[in-house]
Amino acid sequence: IMSRTIHLLSIRSEFNAAIHAKGGGNQEMMQGSCTASLAEISTAFHAVTGITMHIVS
């Protein structure tokens, strides 16, 4: 996940817990693995940030 407008470090713990993820990153990028579907990832991201994510895979 990449963002120039959301400080991803500030949401990482809550977001990772929501999608059962392991990983890391910095304020502009997160990477790792999770057991969630794309829809679950998008829903969790919106719940944590209030922003709809655009998924490119």
mmCIF file of C-alpha atoms in Angstrom:
data_model
loop_
_atom_site.group_PDB
_atom_site.id
_atom_site.type_symbol
_atom_site.label_atom_id
_atom_site.label_comp_id
_atom_site.label_asym_id
_atom_site.label_seq_id
_atom_site.Cartn_x
_atom_site.Cartn_y
_atom_site.Cartn_z
ATOM 1 C CA ILE A 1 0.000 0.000 0.000
ATOM 2 C CA MET A 2 1.369 3.418 -0.922
ATOM 3 C CA SER A 3 0.126 6.876 0.019
ATOM 4 C CA ARG A 4 1.559 10.356 -0.023
ATOM 5 C CA THR A 5 -1.379 11.811 1.909
ATOM 6 C CA ILE A 6 -1.916 9.274 4.722
ATOM 7 C CA HIS A 7 0.822 8.718 7.310
ATOM 8 C CA LEU A 8 0.724 4.919 7.091
ATOM 9 C CA LEU A 9 2.832 4.316 10.205
ATOM 10 C CA SER A 10 0.086 5.898 12.276
ATOM 11 C CA ILE A 11 -2.524 3.358 11.085
ATOM 12 C CA ARG A 12 -0.330 0.279 10.614
ATOM 13 C CA SER A 13 -1.083 -1.526 13.891
ATOM 14 C CA GLU A 14 -4.853 -1.127 13.659
ATOM 15 C CA PHE A 15 -4.943 -1.935 9.942
ATOM 16 C CA ASN A 16 -2.655 -4.982 10.268
ATOM 17 C CA ALA A 17 -4.807 -6.342 13.096
ATOM 18 C CA ALA A 18 -7.975 -5.882 11.021
ATOM 19 C CA ILE A 19 -6.629 -7.868 8.058
ATOM 20 C CA HIS A 20 -4.482 -10.351 10.027
ATOM 21 C CA ALA A 21 -1.297 -9.034 8.428
ATOM 22 C CA LYS A 22 2.418 -9.292 9.055
ATOM 23 C CA GLY A 23 4.751 -6.734 7.591
ATOM 24 C CA GLY A 24 6.143 -3.276 7.898
ATOM 25 C CA GLY A 25 7.033 -0.181 5.986
ATOM 26 C CA ASN A 26 7.381 3.542 6.463
ATOM 27 C CA GLN A 27 5.117 6.584 6.442
ATOM 28 C CA GLU A 28 4.441 6.301 2.677
ATOM 29 C CA MET A 29 4.418 2.516 2.123
ATOM 30 C CA MET A 30 3.331 -0.726 3.797
ATOM 31 C CA GLN A 31 4.148 -4.222 2.577
ATOM 32 C CA GLY A 32 3.712 -7.741 3.852
ATOM 33 C CA SER A 33 1.270 -10.615 3.792
ATOM 34 C CA CYS A 34 -2.251 -11.140 5.089
ATOM 35 C CA THR A 35 -5.097 -13.625 5.038
ATOM 36 C CA ALA A 36 -7.780 -11.097 4.035
ATOM 37 C CA SER A 37 -9.449 -10.866 0.631
ATOM 38 C CA LEU A 38 -9.142 -7.713 -1.496
ATOM 39 C CA ALA A 39 -12.646 -6.688 -0.419
ATOM 40 C CA GLU A 40 -11.750 -7.162 3.266
ATOM 41 C CA ILE A 41 -8.562 -5.118 2.812
ATOM 42 C CA SER A 42 -10.494 -2.296 1.154
ATOM 43 C CA THR A 43 -13.187 -2.345 3.857
ATOM 44 C CA ALA A 44 -10.604 -2.319 6.659
ATOM 45 C CA PHE A 45 -8.649 0.529 5.048
ATOM 46 C CA HIS A 46 -11.826 2.595 4.762
ATOM 47 C CA ALA A 47 -12.753 1.826 8.377
ATOM 48 C CA VAL A 48 -9.338 2.972 9.627
ATOM 49 C CA THR A 49 -8.850 6.016 7.365
ATOM 50 C CA GLY A 50 -12.281 7.021 6.063
ATOM 51 C CA ILE A 51 -10.812 6.875 2.562
ATOM 52 C CA THR A 52 -11.721 4.469 -0.243
ATOM 53 C CA MET A 53 -8.615 2.769 -1.572
ATOM 54 C CA HIS A 54 -7.894 2.079 -5.237
ATOM 55 C CA ILE A 55 -6.602 -1.489 -5.586
ATOM 56 C CA VAL A 56 -4.187 -2.296 -8.404
ATOM 57 C CA SER A 57 -2.955 -5.860 -8.578
#
